[in-house]
Amino acid sequence: MRRDLANPRLLRVLNERRLLDQLHEHGPASRADLAKSTGLSKPTVSAALAGLAEDGLVHLVGEVSGRPGPVSSLYDMNAASTHVAGIDIGRDWIRVAVADLRGTFAGRTDGRNTARTSAELAGLVGELARAAAREAEVEWRTITCAVVGSPGVYDPVRGGLDFAPNLPGPPDLADRLRAALGVELVIENDINLAAVGEHAHGAGRGKANFALVSIGTGVGMGIVINGELYVGARGAAGEVSYVPAAEEPAAAAAQSADSFVAGGDSFAQGADAFAHGATEAVTSAPGVVRAARAAGLELETAREVFAAAADGNEAARSVVEAEGRRIGGLLVAVAAVLDPEVIVLSGGVGRNLDLLGASVERRITELGPLRPRVVASVLGDSGVLLGAVAHAKSRAWDLIFDARRH
């Protein structure tokens, strides 16, 4: 470690990153202000700024006058020097954003997910990504890093996706995406990225410990501990769709627990055996629709069920009440394990807290003394995309400074 710190190139890069972090967080500053805020000497700050400016990572943005002493030049990071991409692959929609190093969207393209095969899906993602780059007026090949948010758990050893029953051909999808995009690519669980987005822009901002529970087409959870995303030993932390449900559907109950190989190196066998977990089967949007039809309602979507409940339909209100109780039970389990500062509910079902809130709260009260604070996400359908961009931006910083060290 001491030998590394004695390396002049490494010291220079560490100083440069310290300055860029300061500019990123606080905006334009003079050399004197940067020296004061970072604790670096003025000559060190000047040398670091010169190197960063030469490579286009910082630039002059103005001057400060009207105070004693000479006029001071103001520097800021050149956010447009590098662009990243965030990609949200959902069952029904694909969303792509190209953003600068501050995370500001420069181009965004949304498109229906009409793919029936992994090849079609990868091709569609590639088309939308390049369309977003054109809108941002950048060449797609210059993108420093792209982060894809997808249902399921990415296994870096096999290069495949597990637990992604709502996507076509998950085993080879990762390879096809890499080939279609052709840039530095990170694949992450979509709900984990939604938690990253919530931490950066939503109800999780400023919270060191919180959980995001998403209930929509599927059920999942993203966990932030000590300000960092927690994914577990094999990336499956937060797969709460597999938590046992109080009312397990017959199809899920009939599965053989022996076929789930939890102790192996891969989740592949278990994922095949249990396409949808017991909690997901009854609590997700399709489960809400099944419950509504069982109650005699001829409705096609969970959105319609919640709309009917809002209009006063008693059968729909009973379905929503039961859904709230299921969610309340799940949130108590989350609170018992994680003790988060707040639990953020997201997804097409979960964010209907105005209709679900009372039954969720009643169920939580019935189950014991734990009282997690529960709020609805305010990021809407953009949570995963915002998290993907935030993650891509962080990865881009690492790539930039790794390159500068060599």
Coordinates of C-alpha atoms in Angstrom, one line a residue, residues 129-373:
A129 CA -30.3 2.8 -27.6
R130 CA -29.0 4.2 -30.9
A131 CA -32.1 6.3 -31.3
A132 CA -31.5 7.8 -27.8
A133 CA -27.9 8.5 -28.7
R134 CA -29.0 10.3 -31.9
E135 CA -31.4 12.5 -29.9
A136 CA -28.5 13.2 -27.5
E137 CA -26.3 14.1 -30.6
V138 CA -23.6 11.6 -29.6
E139 CA -22.2 8.6 -31.4
W140 CA -23.4 5.4 -29.7
R141 CA -19.9 3.9 -29.9
T142 CA -18.6 6.7 -27.7
I143 CA -20.8 5.7 -24.8
T144 CA -18.4 4.9 -21.9
C145 CA -20.8 2.5 -20.1
A146 CA -24.3 1.2 -20.4
V147 CA -26.2 -0.4 -17.6
V148 CA -29.2 -2.6 -18.3
G149 CA -31.9 -3.2 -15.7
S150 CA -33.7 -6.5 -16.3
P151 CA -35.9 -8.8 -14.3
G152 CA -34.0 -11.7 -12.8
V153 CA -30.6 -12.3 -11.4
Y154 CA -27.5 -12.1 -13.6
D155 CA -25.0 -14.9 -13.1
P156 CA -21.6 -13.5 -14.2
V157 CA -20.1 -17.0 -14.2
R158 CA -22.5 -18.5 -16.7
G159 CA -23.3 -15.2 -18.3
G160 CA -27.0 -16.0 -18.0
L161 CA -30.2 -14.6 -16.4
D162 CA -32.1 -16.6 -13.8
F163 CA -35.5 -15.8 -12.3
A164 CA -36.7 -13.9 -15.4
P165 CA -39.8 -15.8 -16.5
N166 CA -41.4 -12.6 -18.0
L167 CA -38.6 -12.2 -20.6
P168 CA -38.0 -14.3 -23.8
G169 CA -35.0 -16.6 -23.8
P170 CA -33.2 -15.4 -20.6
P171 CA -30.4 -17.9 -20.8
D172 CA -28.7 -16.3 -23.8
L173 CA -30.1 -12.8 -23.5
A174 CA -27.1 -11.4 -21.8
D175 CA -24.7 -12.5 -24.6
R176 CA -27.1 -11.1 -27.3
L177 CA -27.4 -7.8 -25.5
R178 CA -23.6 -7.4 -25.4
A179 CA -23.3 -8.2 -29.1
A180 CA -26.1 -5.8 -30.0
L181 CA -24.8 -2.9 -27.9
G182 CA -21.1 -3.3 -28.3
V183 CA -20.0 -1.0 -25.4
E184 CA -19.0 -1.6 -21.8
L185 CA -22.1 -3.2 -20.4
V186 CA -23.3 -4.0 -16.9
I187 CA -26.4 -6.1 -16.3
E188 CA -28.3 -5.6 -13.0
N189 CA -31.6 -6.6 -11.5
D190 CA -34.2 -4.0 -12.3
I191 CA -35.5 -3.6 -8.8
N192 CA -32.0 -3.2 -7.5
L193 CA -31.6 -0.3 -9.9
A194 CA -35.0 1.1 -8.9
A195 CA -33.6 1.3 -5.3
V196 CA -30.5 3.1 -6.7
G197 CA -32.8 5.5 -8.4
E198 CA -34.8 6.0 -5.3
H199 CA -31.6 6.6 -3.3
A200 CA -30.4 9.2 -5.8
H201 CA -33.7 11.0 -6.6
G202 CA -36.6 9.8 -4.5
A203 CA -37.9 8.9 -1.1
G204 CA -34.6 7.1 -0.3
R205 CA -32.5 10.2 -0.8
G206 CA -30.4 10.9 2.3
K207 CA -31.4 7.5 3.9
A208 CA -28.5 5.2 4.8
N209 CA -30.8 2.1 5.2
F210 CA -34.0 1.6 3.3
A211 CA -35.8 -1.0 1.2
L212 CA -37.7 -0.6 -2.0
V213 CA -40.5 -3.2 -2.5
S214 CA -41.8 -3.3 -6.1
I215 CA -45.2 -4.9 -6.8
G216 CA -46.2 -4.9 -10.4
T217 CA -45.9 -7.6 -13.1
G218 CA -43.6 -9.3 -10.6
V219 CA -42.6 -8.8 -6.9
G220 CA -39.1 -7.8 -5.9
M221 CA -37.0 -5.8 -3.5
G222 CA -33.9 -3.6 -3.6
I223 CA -31.9 -3.1 -0.4
V224 CA -29.7 -0.2 0.5
I225 CA -27.5 -0.7 3.6
N226 CA -25.1 2.0 4.8
G227 CA -25.7 3.9 1.7
E228 CA -24.7 1.1 -0.7
L229 CA -26.8 -1.3 -2.7
Y230 CA -26.8 -4.8 -1.2
V231 CA -27.2 -7.7 -3.5
G232 CA -26.1 -10.7 -1.4
A233 CA -23.6 -13.5 -2.1
R234 CA -25.0 -14.4 -5.5
G235 CA -27.0 -11.4 -6.4
A236 CA -30.4 -12.8 -5.2
A237 CA -30.9 -10.6 -2.1
G238 CA -34.3 -9.1 -2.3
E239 CA -36.0 -11.9 -4.3
V240 CA -39.0 -11.7 -2.0
S241 CA -41.2 -13.2 -4.7
Y242 CA -40.1 -16.5 -3.2
V243 CA -41.1 -15.7 0.4
P244 CA -43.9 -18.2 1.3
A245 CA -47.4 -16.7 0.9
A246 CA -50.2 -17.1 3.4
E247 CA -52.4 -18.2 0.6
E248 CA -50.2 -20.2 -1.7
P249 CA -51.8 -21.0 -5.1
A250 CA -52.2 -24.6 -5.9
A251 CA -49.7 -24.5 -8.8
A252 CA -47.0 -23.1 -6.5
A253 CA -47.8 -25.5 -3.7
A254 CA -47.5 -28.4 -6.1
Q255 CA -43.9 -27.7 -6.9
S256 CA -41.4 -30.0 -5.3
A257 CA -39.1 -28.1 -2.9
D258 CA -36.5 -30.7 -3.6
S259 CA -36.0 -29.3 -7.1
F260 CA -34.8 -26.0 -5.8
V261 CA -31.0 -26.3 -5.4
A262 CA -30.3 -23.4 -3.1
G263 CA -26.8 -24.6 -2.2
G264 CA -25.4 -24.8 -5.7
D265 CA -23.3 -22.4 -7.6
S266 CA -26.2 -21.5 -9.9
F267 CA -29.8 -20.7 -9.4
A268 CA -30.7 -22.1 -12.8
Q269 CA -32.3 -25.4 -11.6
G270 CA -34.3 -23.6 -9.0
A271 CA -35.4 -20.9 -11.4
D272 CA -36.7 -23.5 -13.8
A273 CA -38.6 -25.3 -11.1
F274 CA -40.3 -22.1 -9.7
A275 CA -40.9 -19.7 -12.5
H276 CA -43.0 -17.5 -10.2
G277 CA -42.6 -17.5 -6.4
A278 CA -45.6 -18.1 -4.1
T279 CA -45.8 -14.4 -3.0
E280 CA -45.4 -13.2 -6.6
A281 CA -48.2 -15.5 -7.8
V282 CA -50.8 -14.1 -5.5
T283 CA -49.5 -10.5 -4.8
S284 CA -48.4 -9.3 -8.3
A285 CA -50.7 -7.6 -10.8
P286 CA -51.7 -10.9 -12.5
G287 CA -52.6 -12.2 -9.0
V288 CA -54.8 -9.2 -8.4
V289 CA -56.6 -9.8 -11.7
R290 CA -57.2 -13.5 -10.8
A291 CA -58.6 -12.5 -7.5
A292 CA -60.9 -10.0 -9.2
R293 CA -62.2 -12.5 -11.6
A294 CA -62.8 -15.0 -8.8
A295 CA -64.9 -12.3 -7.2
G296 CA -67.0 -12.0 -10.4
L297 CA -65.4 -9.0 -11.9
E298 CA -64.7 -9.1 -15.7
L299 CA -61.6 -6.9 -15.6
E300 CA -58.4 -7.3 -17.6
T301 CA -55.7 -5.4 -15.6
A302 CA -54.8 -4.5 -12.1
R303 CA -55.1 -0.9 -13.1
E304 CA -58.8 -1.5 -13.9
V305 CA -59.3 -3.3 -10.5
F306 CA -57.9 -0.3 -8.6
A307 CA -59.9 2.1 -10.8
A308 CA -63.1 0.2 -9.9
A309 CA -62.2 0.2 -6.2
A310 CA -61.7 4.0 -6.4
D311 CA -65.1 4.3 -8.0
G312 CA -66.7 2.5 -5.0
N313 CA -67.2 -1.0 -6.5
E314 CA -67.5 -3.2 -3.4
A315 CA -66.1 -6.4 -5.0
A316 CA -63.1 -4.5 -6.2
R317 CA -62.6 -2.8 -2.8
S318 CA -62.6 -6.3 -1.2
V319 CA -59.9 -7.4 -3.7
V320 CA -57.8 -4.3 -2.9
E321 CA -58.3 -4.9 0.8
A322 CA -57.0 -8.4 0.5
E323 CA -54.1 -7.2 -1.6
G324 CA -53.2 -4.6 1.0
R325 CA -53.2 -7.3 3.7
R326 CA -50.8 -9.5 1.7
I327 CA -48.5 -6.5 1.2
G328 CA -48.6 -5.6 4.9
G329 CA -47.6 -9.2 5.8
L330 CA -44.6 -9.0 3.4
L331 CA -43.5 -5.6 4.7
V332 CA -43.5 -6.9 8.3
A333 CA -41.2 -9.7 7.2
V334 CA -38.9 -7.1 5.5
A335 CA -38.9 -4.9 8.6
A336 CA -38.1 -7.9 10.9
V337 CA -35.0 -8.7 8.8
L338 CA -33.7 -5.3 7.8
D339 CA -35.2 -2.7 10.2
P340 CA -35.1 0.0 7.4
E341 CA -35.6 3.7 8.0
V342 CA -38.3 3.6 5.3
I343 CA -39.9 1.1 3.0
V344 CA -40.7 2.6 -0.5
L345 CA -43.5 0.9 -2.4
S346 CA -43.2 1.0 -6.2
G347 CA -44.6 -0.8 -9.2
G348 CA -48.0 -0.5 -10.9
V349 CA -49.7 -2.1 -7.9
G350 CA -47.5 -1.0 -5.0
R351 CA -47.6 2.7 -5.7
N352 CA -51.4 2.7 -5.2
L353 CA -50.9 3.5 -1.5
D354 CA -53.9 5.8 -1.4
L355 CA -56.1 2.8 -1.8
L356 CA -53.9 0.2 -0.2
G357 CA -52.6 2.1 2.7
A358 CA -55.4 1.5 5.2
S359 CA -55.4 -2.3 4.8
V360 CA -51.6 -2.4 4.7
E361 CA -51.5 -0.5 8.0
R362 CA -54.1 -2.7 9.6
R363 CA -52.3 -5.9 8.7
I364 CA -49.0 -4.5 10.0
T365 CA -50.7 -3.6 13.3
E366 CA -52.1 -7.1 13.6
L367 CA -48.8 -8.8 13.2
G368 CA -46.9 -7.3 16.1
P369 CA -44.9 -4.4 17.4
L370 CA -42.9 -3.6 14.2
R371 CA -44.1 -0.4 12.6
P372 CA -42.1 0.3 9.4
R373 CA -42.6 3.7 7.8

